[in-house]
Amino acid sequence: DLLDIPPSYYEKAAKRHRSLGDWFCRPESKLAAYAPAVYAQGSFRLGLVVRPILRGEEYDLDTVCELQRLEKTALTQRDLKMLVGHEVHGYAEAHNIKDPVVPRKRCWRLEYADDVSFHIDILPCVPEDESTISNLVRLGVAPGLARLATALTCTEHPQYAVRSSNWPTTNPGGYGTWFENRMTVEAQARRKQLVAEGYYASVEDVPTYALKTPLQRSIQLLKRHRDVMFKDERELKPISMIIT
């Protein structure tokens, strides 16, 4: 239990996702016409966050901004990065975020300076094309999960500034769904227990982070082992997704 962050941190992360989604979908937004979907990926979605062992470490909140009504051949990766970046800069200004918005290789980073040390990485992407989805299915990905794949931007990609169908691909939505399906039996029992104990009104209300299944706990322990083992060699520390 000491590895866990307080539930209020997860709730704060969820509020920030909703706030970003509201901003991107407002009528004045340059993204609104493309039906932006904003959702969490990584440790916060899957309930795998562990407390930092060193003072001053930040929590990494990974967010996807998927423009659902935009095809990747309609613009370049750079165009998409700048389109989303314009709204991220506007959000930072409107919400009085003092630290500058940081462009990173695949995302935009916002730094929050409040009671919880968060930074939020916003990943611009668009739905993958049928050719890529078919390739994923041939590689063994379930069709329903393959359809959740997205094309993302990367400043180091050779086609970054060229209009092309050759984009990097990723699938945070499909991976998150697959991961949650791996703990279905334990999760169902845990949800019923939490409702019976009065923590939630219904099983549908129980968030993934509250489940504490053996799968989640095992990964948290592996991540803590990683943090301790590489405490003095931070540059060699494996990223959390590799461990997950």
PDB file of C-alpha atoms in Angstrom:
ATOM      1  CA  ASP A   1       0.000   0.000   0.000  1.00  0.00           C
ATOM      2  CA  LEU A   2       2.914   2.372   0.620  1.00  0.00           C
ATOM      3  CA  LEU A   3       3.776   2.222  -3.081  1.00  0.00           C
ATOM      4  CA  ASP A   4       0.446   3.813  -3.972  1.00  0.00           C
ATOM      5  CA  ILE A   5      -0.314   7.457  -4.582  1.00  0.00           C
ATOM      6  CA  PRO A   6      -3.445   8.902  -2.928  1.00  0.00           C
ATOM      7  CA  PRO A   7      -6.726   8.440  -4.853  1.00  0.00           C
ATOM      8  CA  SER A   8      -6.960  12.245  -4.986  1.00  0.00           C
ATOM      9  CA  TYR A   9      -3.953  12.262  -7.353  1.00  0.00           C
ATOM     10  CA  TYR A  10      -5.793  10.020  -9.802  1.00  0.00           C
ATOM     11  CA  GLU A  11      -8.858  12.245  -9.465  1.00  0.00           C
ATOM     12  CA  LYS A  12      -6.744  15.328 -10.155  1.00  0.00           C
ATOM     13  CA  ALA A  13      -5.274  13.643 -13.237  1.00  0.00           C
ATOM     14  CA  ALA A  14      -8.791  12.812 -14.484  1.00  0.00           C
ATOM     15  CA  LYS A  15      -9.853  16.449 -13.998  1.00  0.00           C
ATOM     16  CA  ARG A  16      -6.893  17.603 -16.072  1.00  0.00           C
ATOM     17  CA  HIS A  17      -7.815  15.240 -18.875  1.00  0.00           C
ATOM     18  CA  ARG A  18     -11.384  16.556 -18.840  1.00  0.00           C
ATOM     19  CA  SER A  19     -10.153  20.146 -18.736  1.00  0.00           C
ATOM     20  CA  LEU A  20      -7.925  19.609 -21.776  1.00  0.00           C
ATOM     21  CA  GLY A  21     -10.713  17.824 -23.627  1.00  0.00           C
ATOM     22  CA  ASP A  22     -13.130  20.689 -22.921  1.00  0.00           C
ATOM     23  CA  TRP A  23     -10.560  23.203 -24.187  1.00  0.00           C
ATOM     24  CA  PHE A  24      -9.812  21.284 -27.389  1.00  0.00           C
ATOM     25  CA  CYS A  25     -13.541  20.818 -28.123  1.00  0.00           C
ATOM     26  CA  ARG A  26     -14.697  24.376 -27.430  1.00  0.00           C
ATOM     27  CA  PRO A  27     -16.249  26.127 -30.480  1.00  0.00           C
ATOM     28  CA  GLU A  28     -13.272  28.491 -30.937  1.00  0.00           C
ATOM     29  CA  SER A  29     -10.729  25.655 -30.993  1.00  0.00           C
ATOM     30  CA  LYS A  30      -8.878  24.920 -34.231  1.00  0.00           C
ATOM     31  CA  LEU A  31      -9.288  21.234 -33.321  1.00  0.00           C
ATOM     32  CA  ALA A  32     -13.046  21.187 -32.718  1.00  0.00           C
ATOM     33  CA  ALA A  33     -13.980  20.344 -36.321  1.00  0.00           C
ATOM     34  CA  TYR A  34     -11.860  17.177 -36.142  1.00  0.00           C
ATOM     35  CA  ALA A  35     -13.660  15.669 -33.100  1.00  0.00           C
ATOM     36  CA  PRO A  36     -10.694  15.541 -30.700  1.00  0.00           C
ATOM     37  CA  ALA A  37     -10.734  12.650 -28.234  1.00  0.00           C
ATOM     38  CA  VAL A  38      -8.571  13.176 -25.152  1.00  0.00           C
ATOM     39  CA  TYR A  39      -7.802  10.124 -23.028  1.00  0.00           C
ATOM     40  CA  ALA A  40      -5.165   8.815 -20.659  1.00  0.00           C
ATOM     41  CA  GLN A  41      -2.540   6.244 -21.507  1.00  0.00           C
ATOM     42  CA  GLY A  42       0.110   4.513 -19.439  1.00  0.00           C
ATOM     43  CA  SER A  43       0.363   4.197 -15.681  1.00  0.00           C
ATOM     44  CA  PHE A  44      -2.446   6.571 -14.709  1.00  0.00           C
ATOM     45  CA  ARG A  45      -4.950   4.793 -16.942  1.00  0.00           C
ATOM     46  CA  LEU A  46      -3.909   1.346 -15.724  1.00  0.00           C
ATOM     47  CA  GLY A  47      -3.522   2.106 -11.994  1.00  0.00           C
ATOM     48  CA  LEU A  48       0.223   1.414 -11.981  1.00  0.00           C
ATOM     49  CA  VAL A  49       1.641   4.671 -10.578  1.00  0.00           C
ATOM     50  CA  VAL A  50       4.146   4.345  -7.729  1.00  0.00           C
ATOM     51  CA  ARG A  51       5.343   7.035  -5.354  1.00  0.00           C
ATOM     52  CA  PRO A  52       8.722   8.520  -6.340  1.00  0.00           C
ATOM     53  CA  ILE A  53      11.601   7.515  -4.083  1.00  0.00           C
ATOM     54  CA  LEU A  54      13.536  10.765  -4.620  1.00  0.00           C
ATOM     55  CA  ARG A  55      12.448  14.257  -3.632  1.00  0.00           C
ATOM     56  CA  GLY A  56      11.504  16.540  -6.480  1.00  0.00           C
ATOM     57  CA  GLU A  57      10.511  13.781  -8.906  1.00  0.00           C
ATOM     58  CA  GLU A  58       7.409  14.548 -10.941  1.00  0.00           C
ATOM     59  CA  TYR A  59       4.459  12.377 -11.868  1.00  0.00           C
ATOM     60  CA  ASP A  60       4.240  11.764 -15.603  1.00  0.00           C
ATOM     61  CA  LEU A  61       0.680  12.058 -16.913  1.00  0.00           C
ATOM     62  CA  ASP A  62       0.488  10.722 -20.485  1.00  0.00           C
ATOM     63  CA  THR A  63      -2.416  11.989 -22.564  1.00  0.00           C
ATOM     64  CA  VAL A  64      -3.538  11.222 -26.095  1.00  0.00           C
ATOM     65  CA  CYS A  65      -5.165  13.872 -28.284  1.00  0.00           C
ATOM     66  CA  GLU A  66      -6.642  11.959 -31.221  1.00  0.00           C
ATOM     67  CA  LEU A  67      -8.293  13.975 -33.998  1.00  0.00           C
ATOM     68  CA  GLN A  68     -10.886  11.414 -35.041  1.00  0.00           C
ATOM     69  CA  ARG A  69     -12.086  13.159 -38.216  1.00  0.00           C
ATOM     70  CA  LEU A  70      -8.688  13.692 -39.783  1.00  0.00           C
ATOM     71  CA  GLU A  71      -6.762  11.339 -42.069  1.00  0.00           C
ATOM     72  CA  LYS A  72      -2.990  11.228 -41.864  1.00  0.00           C
ATOM     73  CA  THR A  73      -2.585  11.827 -45.607  1.00  0.00           C
ATOM     74  CA  ALA A  74      -4.451  15.153 -45.291  1.00  0.00           C
ATOM     75  CA  LEU A  75      -1.466  16.868 -43.659  1.00  0.00           C
ATOM     76  CA  THR A  76       2.117  16.315 -42.523  1.00  0.00           C
ATOM     77  CA  GLN A  77       3.205  15.121 -39.099  1.00  0.00           C
ATOM     78  CA  ARG A  78       4.614  18.587 -38.502  1.00  0.00           C
ATOM     79  CA  ASP A  79       1.280  20.190 -39.439  1.00  0.00           C
ATOM     80  CA  LEU A  80      -0.504  18.026 -36.877  1.00  0.00           C
ATOM     81  CA  LYS A  81       2.088  18.753 -34.205  1.00  0.00           C
ATOM     82  CA  MET A  82       1.738  22.510 -34.760  1.00  0.00           C
ATOM     83  CA  LEU A  83      -2.063  22.347 -34.932  1.00  0.00           C
ATOM     84  CA  VAL A  84      -2.319  20.678 -31.536  1.00  0.00           C
ATOM     85  CA  GLY A  85       0.528  22.780 -30.161  1.00  0.00           C
ATOM     86  CA  HIS A  86      -1.343  25.998 -30.947  1.00  0.00           C
ATOM     87  CA  GLU A  87      -4.215  24.888 -28.696  1.00  0.00           C
ATOM     88  CA  VAL A  88      -1.863  23.611 -25.981  1.00  0.00           C
ATOM     89  CA  HIS A  89      -0.185  27.029 -25.831  1.00  0.00           C
ATOM     90  CA  GLY A  90      -3.595  28.682 -25.660  1.00  0.00           C
ATOM     91  CA  TYR A  91      -4.636  26.353 -22.834  1.00  0.00           C
ATOM     92  CA  ALA A  92      -1.492  27.161 -20.864  1.00  0.00           C
ATOM     93  CA  GLU A  93      -2.092  30.885 -21.221  1.00  0.00           C
ATOM     94  CA  ALA A  94      -5.790  30.671 -20.352  1.00  0.00           C
ATOM     95  CA  HIS A  95      -5.059  28.576 -17.245  1.00  0.00           C
ATOM     96  CA  ASN A  96      -2.185  30.764 -16.098  1.00  0.00           C
ATOM     97  CA  ILE A  97       0.450  28.029 -16.385  1.00  0.00           C
ATOM     98  CA  LYS A  98       3.714  29.907 -15.921  1.00  0.00           C
ATOM     99  CA  ASP A  99       6.235  27.342 -17.144  1.00  0.00           C
ATOM    100  CA  PRO A 100       6.717  27.336 -20.930  1.00  0.00           C
ATOM    101  CA  VAL A 101       5.105  24.658 -23.071  1.00  0.00           C
ATOM    102  CA  VAL A 102       7.911  22.281 -24.070  1.00  0.00           C
ATOM    103  CA  PRO A 103       8.011  20.648 -27.523  1.00  0.00           C
ATOM    104  CA  ARG A 104       9.286  17.093 -27.288  1.00  0.00           C
ATOM    105  CA  LYS A 105      10.002  14.450 -29.894  1.00  0.00           C
ATOM    106  CA  ARG A 106       6.470  13.023 -29.986  1.00  0.00           C
ATOM    107  CA  CYS A 107       4.436  15.280 -27.739  1.00  0.00           C
ATOM    108  CA  TRP A 108       3.900  18.648 -26.043  1.00  0.00           C
ATOM    109  CA  ARG A 109       4.686  18.915 -22.334  1.00  0.00           C
ATOM    110  CA  LEU A 110       2.844  21.073 -19.799  1.00  0.00           C
ATOM    111  CA  GLU A 111       4.359  21.603 -16.343  1.00  0.00           C
ATOM    112  CA  TYR A 112       1.986  22.181 -13.431  1.00  0.00           C
ATOM    113  CA  ALA A 113       3.295  24.060 -10.407  1.00  0.00           C
ATOM    114  CA  ASP A 114       0.760  23.289  -7.688  1.00  0.00           C
ATOM    115  CA  ASP A 115       0.478  20.979  -4.688  1.00  0.00           C
ATOM    116  CA  VAL A 116       1.174  17.888  -6.842  1.00  0.00           C
ATOM    117  CA  SER A 117       4.257  17.866  -9.096  1.00  0.00           C
ATOM    118  CA  PHE A 118       2.728  16.793 -12.405  1.00  0.00           C
ATOM    119  CA  HIS A 119       3.786  17.208 -15.953  1.00  0.00           C
ATOM    120  CA  ILE A 120       1.392  16.228 -18.687  1.00  0.00           C
ATOM    121  CA  ASP A 121       2.612  14.931 -22.053  1.00  0.00           C
ATOM    122  CA  ILE A 122       0.049  15.474 -24.826  1.00  0.00           C
ATOM    123  CA  LEU A 123       0.475  13.137 -27.802  1.00  0.00           C
ATOM    124  CA  PRO A 124      -1.034  14.442 -31.083  1.00  0.00           C
ATOM    125  CA  CYS A 125      -2.342  11.652 -33.313  1.00  0.00           C
ATOM    126  CA  VAL A 126      -4.968  10.637 -35.879  1.00  0.00           C
ATOM    127  CA  PRO A 127      -6.681   7.282 -36.587  1.00  0.00           C
ATOM    128  CA  GLU A 128      -4.590   4.745 -38.451  1.00  0.00           C
ATOM    129  CA  ASP A 129      -5.420   3.849 -42.053  1.00  0.00           C
ATOM    130  CA  GLU A 130      -6.918   0.556 -43.223  1.00  0.00           C
ATOM    131  CA  SER A 131      -3.608  -0.735 -44.568  1.00  0.00           C
ATOM    132  CA  THR A 132      -1.874  -0.386 -41.198  1.00  0.00           C
ATOM    133  CA  ILE A 133      -4.851  -1.894 -39.351  1.00  0.00           C
ATOM    134  CA  SER A 134      -4.843  -4.879 -41.728  1.00  0.00           C
ATOM    135  CA  ASN A 135      -1.118  -5.377 -41.126  1.00  0.00           C
ATOM    136  CA  LEU A 136      -1.683  -5.382 -37.355  1.00  0.00           C
ATOM    137  CA  VAL A 137      -4.402  -8.015 -37.732  1.00  0.00           C
ATOM    138  CA  ARG A 138      -2.055 -10.155 -39.870  1.00  0.00           C
ATOM    139  CA  LEU A 139       0.513  -9.866 -37.070  1.00  0.00           C
ATOM    140  CA  GLY A 140      -2.002 -11.332 -34.632  1.00  0.00           C
ATOM    141  CA  VAL A 141      -3.644  -8.271 -33.065  1.00  0.00           C
ATOM    142  CA  ALA A 142      -7.368  -8.778 -32.442  1.00  0.00           C
ATOM    143  CA  PRO A 143      -9.357  -6.786 -35.050  1.00  0.00           C
ATOM    144  CA  GLY A 144     -11.264  -4.808 -32.417  1.00  0.00           C
ATOM    145  CA  LEU A 145      -8.002  -3.707 -30.795  1.00  0.00           C
ATOM    146  CA  ALA A 146      -6.221  -3.086 -34.096  1.00  0.00           C
ATOM    147  CA  ARG A 147      -8.945  -0.576 -35.029  1.00  0.00           C
ATOM    148  CA  LEU A 148      -7.913   1.554 -32.048  1.00  0.00           C
ATOM    149  CA  ALA A 149      -4.414   2.112 -33.490  1.00  0.00           C
ATOM    150  CA  THR A 150      -3.310   5.683 -34.134  1.00  0.00           C
ATOM    151  CA  ALA A 151      -0.688   7.449 -36.237  1.00  0.00           C
ATOM    152  CA  LEU A 152       1.508   9.817 -34.240  1.00  0.00           C
ATOM    153  CA  THR A 153       4.091  12.498 -34.940  1.00  0.00           C
ATOM    154  CA  CYS A 154       7.837  12.210 -34.383  1.00  0.00           C
ATOM    155  CA  THR A 155      10.292  14.995 -35.147  1.00  0.00           C
ATOM    156  CA  GLU A 156      13.020  12.421 -35.908  1.00  0.00           C
ATOM    157  CA  HIS A 157      10.930  10.543 -38.478  1.00  0.00           C
ATOM    158  CA  PRO A 158      12.249  10.910 -42.070  1.00  0.00           C
ATOM    159  CA  GLN A 159       8.748  11.833 -43.337  1.00  0.00           C
ATOM    160  CA  TYR A 160       8.008  14.324 -40.530  1.00  0.00           C
ATOM    161  CA  ALA A 161       7.673  17.361 -42.823  1.00  0.00           C
ATOM    162  CA  VAL A 162       6.377  15.532 -45.915  1.00  0.00           C
ATOM    163  CA  ARG A 163       2.776  14.633 -46.688  1.00  0.00           C
ATOM    164  CA  SER A 164       2.839  10.845 -46.697  1.00  0.00           C
ATOM    165  CA  SER A 165       1.047   7.731 -45.451  1.00  0.00           C
ATOM    166  CA  ASN A 166       4.289   6.654 -43.760  1.00  0.00           C
ATOM    167  CA  TRP A 167       3.811   7.717 -40.120  1.00  0.00           C
ATOM    168  CA  PRO A 168       4.897   6.101 -36.866  1.00  0.00           C
ATOM    169  CA  THR A 169       2.093   4.041 -35.346  1.00  0.00           C
ATOM    170  CA  THR A 170       1.021   3.339 -31.777  1.00  0.00           C
ATOM    171  CA  ASN A 171      -2.002   1.903 -29.999  1.00  0.00           C
ATOM    172  CA  PRO A 172      -2.454   3.196 -26.424  1.00  0.00           C
ATOM    173  CA  GLY A 173      -6.220   2.641 -26.519  1.00  0.00           C
ATOM    174  CA  GLY A 174      -5.889  -0.926 -27.753  1.00  0.00           C
ATOM    175  CA  TYR A 175      -3.114  -1.709 -25.309  1.00  0.00           C
ATOM    176  CA  GLY A 176      -5.075  -0.282 -22.374  1.00  0.00           C
ATOM    177  CA  THR A 177      -8.143  -2.340 -23.298  1.00  0.00           C
ATOM    178  CA  TRP A 178      -6.045  -5.495 -23.728  1.00  0.00           C
ATOM    179  CA  PHE A 179      -4.333  -4.937 -20.372  1.00  0.00           C
ATOM    180  CA  GLU A 180      -7.638  -4.426 -18.568  1.00  0.00           C
ATOM    181  CA  ASN A 181      -8.973  -7.623 -20.157  1.00  0.00           C
ATOM    182  CA  ARG A 182      -6.033  -9.574 -18.700  1.00  0.00           C
ATOM    183  CA  MET A 183      -7.380  -9.007 -15.186  1.00  0.00           C
ATOM    184  CA  THR A 184     -11.105  -9.432 -15.882  1.00  0.00           C
ATOM    185  CA  VAL A 185     -11.809 -12.198 -13.344  1.00  0.00           C
ATOM    186  CA  GLU A 186      -9.969 -10.524 -10.460  1.00  0.00           C
ATOM    187  CA  ALA A 187     -11.361  -7.118 -11.451  1.00  0.00           C
ATOM    188  CA  GLN A 188     -14.978  -8.305 -11.392  1.00  0.00           C
ATOM    189  CA  ALA A 189     -14.591  -9.749  -7.923  1.00  0.00           C
ATOM    190  CA  ARG A 190     -12.811  -6.634  -6.677  1.00  0.00           C
ATOM    191  CA  ARG A 191     -15.482  -4.299  -8.096  1.00  0.00           C
ATOM    192  CA  LYS A 192     -18.249  -6.251  -6.353  1.00  0.00           C
ATOM    193  CA  GLN A 193     -16.273  -6.145  -3.093  1.00  0.00           C
ATOM    194  CA  LEU A 194     -15.755  -2.356  -3.272  1.00  0.00           C
ATOM    195  CA  VAL A 195     -19.469  -1.798  -3.957  1.00  0.00           C
ATOM    196  CA  ALA A 196     -20.457  -4.141  -1.116  1.00  0.00           C
ATOM    197  CA  GLU A 197     -18.167  -2.222   1.257  1.00  0.00           C
ATOM    198  CA  GLY A 198     -19.815   1.047   0.251  1.00  0.00           C
ATOM    199  CA  TYR A 199     -16.894   2.703  -1.552  1.00  0.00           C
ATOM    200  CA  TYR A 200     -18.792   2.976  -4.844  1.00  0.00           C
ATOM    201  CA  ALA A 201     -22.457   2.959  -5.800  1.00  0.00           C
ATOM    202  CA  SER A 202     -22.133   0.453  -8.671  1.00  0.00           C
ATOM    203  CA  VAL A 203     -19.536  -1.759 -10.325  1.00  0.00           C
ATOM    204  CA  GLU A 204     -19.512   0.630 -13.319  1.00  0.00           C
ATOM    205  CA  ASP A 205     -18.329   3.433 -11.019  1.00  0.00           C
ATOM    206  CA  VAL A 206     -15.198   1.604  -9.868  1.00  0.00           C
ATOM    207  CA  PRO A 207     -12.131   3.055 -11.664  1.00  0.00           C
ATOM    208  CA  THR A 208      -9.284   0.833 -12.820  1.00  0.00           C
ATOM    209  CA  TYR A 209      -6.820   2.398 -10.362  1.00  0.00           C
ATOM    210  CA  ALA A 210      -8.955   1.248  -7.399  1.00  0.00           C
ATOM    211  CA  LEU A 211      -8.876  -2.451  -8.291  1.00  0.00           C
ATOM    212  CA  LYS A 212      -5.428  -3.410  -6.910  1.00  0.00           C
ATOM    213  CA  THR A 213      -5.374  -6.755  -8.714  1.00  0.00           C
ATOM    214  CA  PRO A 214      -2.358  -9.086  -8.465  1.00  0.00           C
ATOM    215  CA  LEU A 215      -1.318  -7.978 -11.974  1.00  0.00           C
ATOM    216  CA  GLN A 216      -1.305  -4.304 -10.970  1.00  0.00           C
ATOM    217  CA  ARG A 217       0.501  -4.991  -7.690  1.00  0.00           C
ATOM    218  CA  SER A 218       3.139  -7.137  -9.405  1.00  0.00           C
ATOM    219  CA  ILE A 219       3.964  -4.362 -11.861  1.00  0.00           C
ATOM    220  CA  GLN A 220       4.101  -1.771  -9.076  1.00  0.00           C
ATOM    221  CA  LEU A 221       6.599  -3.949  -7.223  1.00  0.00           C
ATOM    222  CA  LEU A 222       8.712  -4.391 -10.353  1.00  0.00           C
ATOM    223  CA  LYS A 223       8.697  -0.634 -10.923  1.00  0.00           C
ATOM    224  CA  ARG A 224       9.783   0.043  -7.344  1.00  0.00           C
ATOM    225  CA  HIS A 225      12.571  -2.530  -7.723  1.00  0.00           C
ATOM    226  CA  ARG A 226      13.640  -0.689 -10.891  1.00  0.00           C
ATOM    227  CA  ASP A 227      13.603   2.689  -9.129  1.00  0.00           C
ATOM    228  CA  VAL A 228      15.801   1.407  -6.301  1.00  0.00           C
ATOM    229  CA  MET A 229      18.161  -0.569  -8.517  1.00  0.00           C
ATOM    230  CA  PHE A 230      18.831   2.378 -10.838  1.00  0.00           C
ATOM    231  CA  LYS A 231      18.658   5.132  -8.225  1.00  0.00           C
ATOM    232  CA  ASP A 232      22.256   6.169  -8.924  1.00  0.00           C
ATOM    233  CA  GLU A 233      22.194   5.393 -12.659  1.00  0.00           C
ATOM    234  CA  ARG A 234      19.082   7.220 -13.792  1.00  0.00           C
ATOM    235  CA  GLU A 235      20.123   7.261 -17.453  1.00  0.00           C
ATOM    236  CA  LEU A 236      20.008   3.424 -17.515  1.00  0.00           C
ATOM    237  CA  LYS A 237      16.571   3.146 -15.897  1.00  0.00           C
ATOM    238  CA  PRO A 238      14.134   1.130 -18.066  1.00  0.00           C
ATOM    239  CA  ILE A 239      10.956   3.029 -18.940  1.00  0.00           C
ATOM    240  CA  SER A 240       7.761   1.941 -17.207  1.00  0.00           C
ATOM    241  CA  MET A 241       6.088   0.640 -20.363  1.00  0.00           C
ATOM    242  CA  ILE A 242       8.893  -1.867 -20.899  1.00  0.00           C
ATOM    243  CA  ILE A 243       8.291  -3.233 -17.398  1.00  0.00           C
ATOM    244  CA  THR A 244       4.507  -3.269 -17.888  1.00  0.00           C
TER     245      THR A 244
END
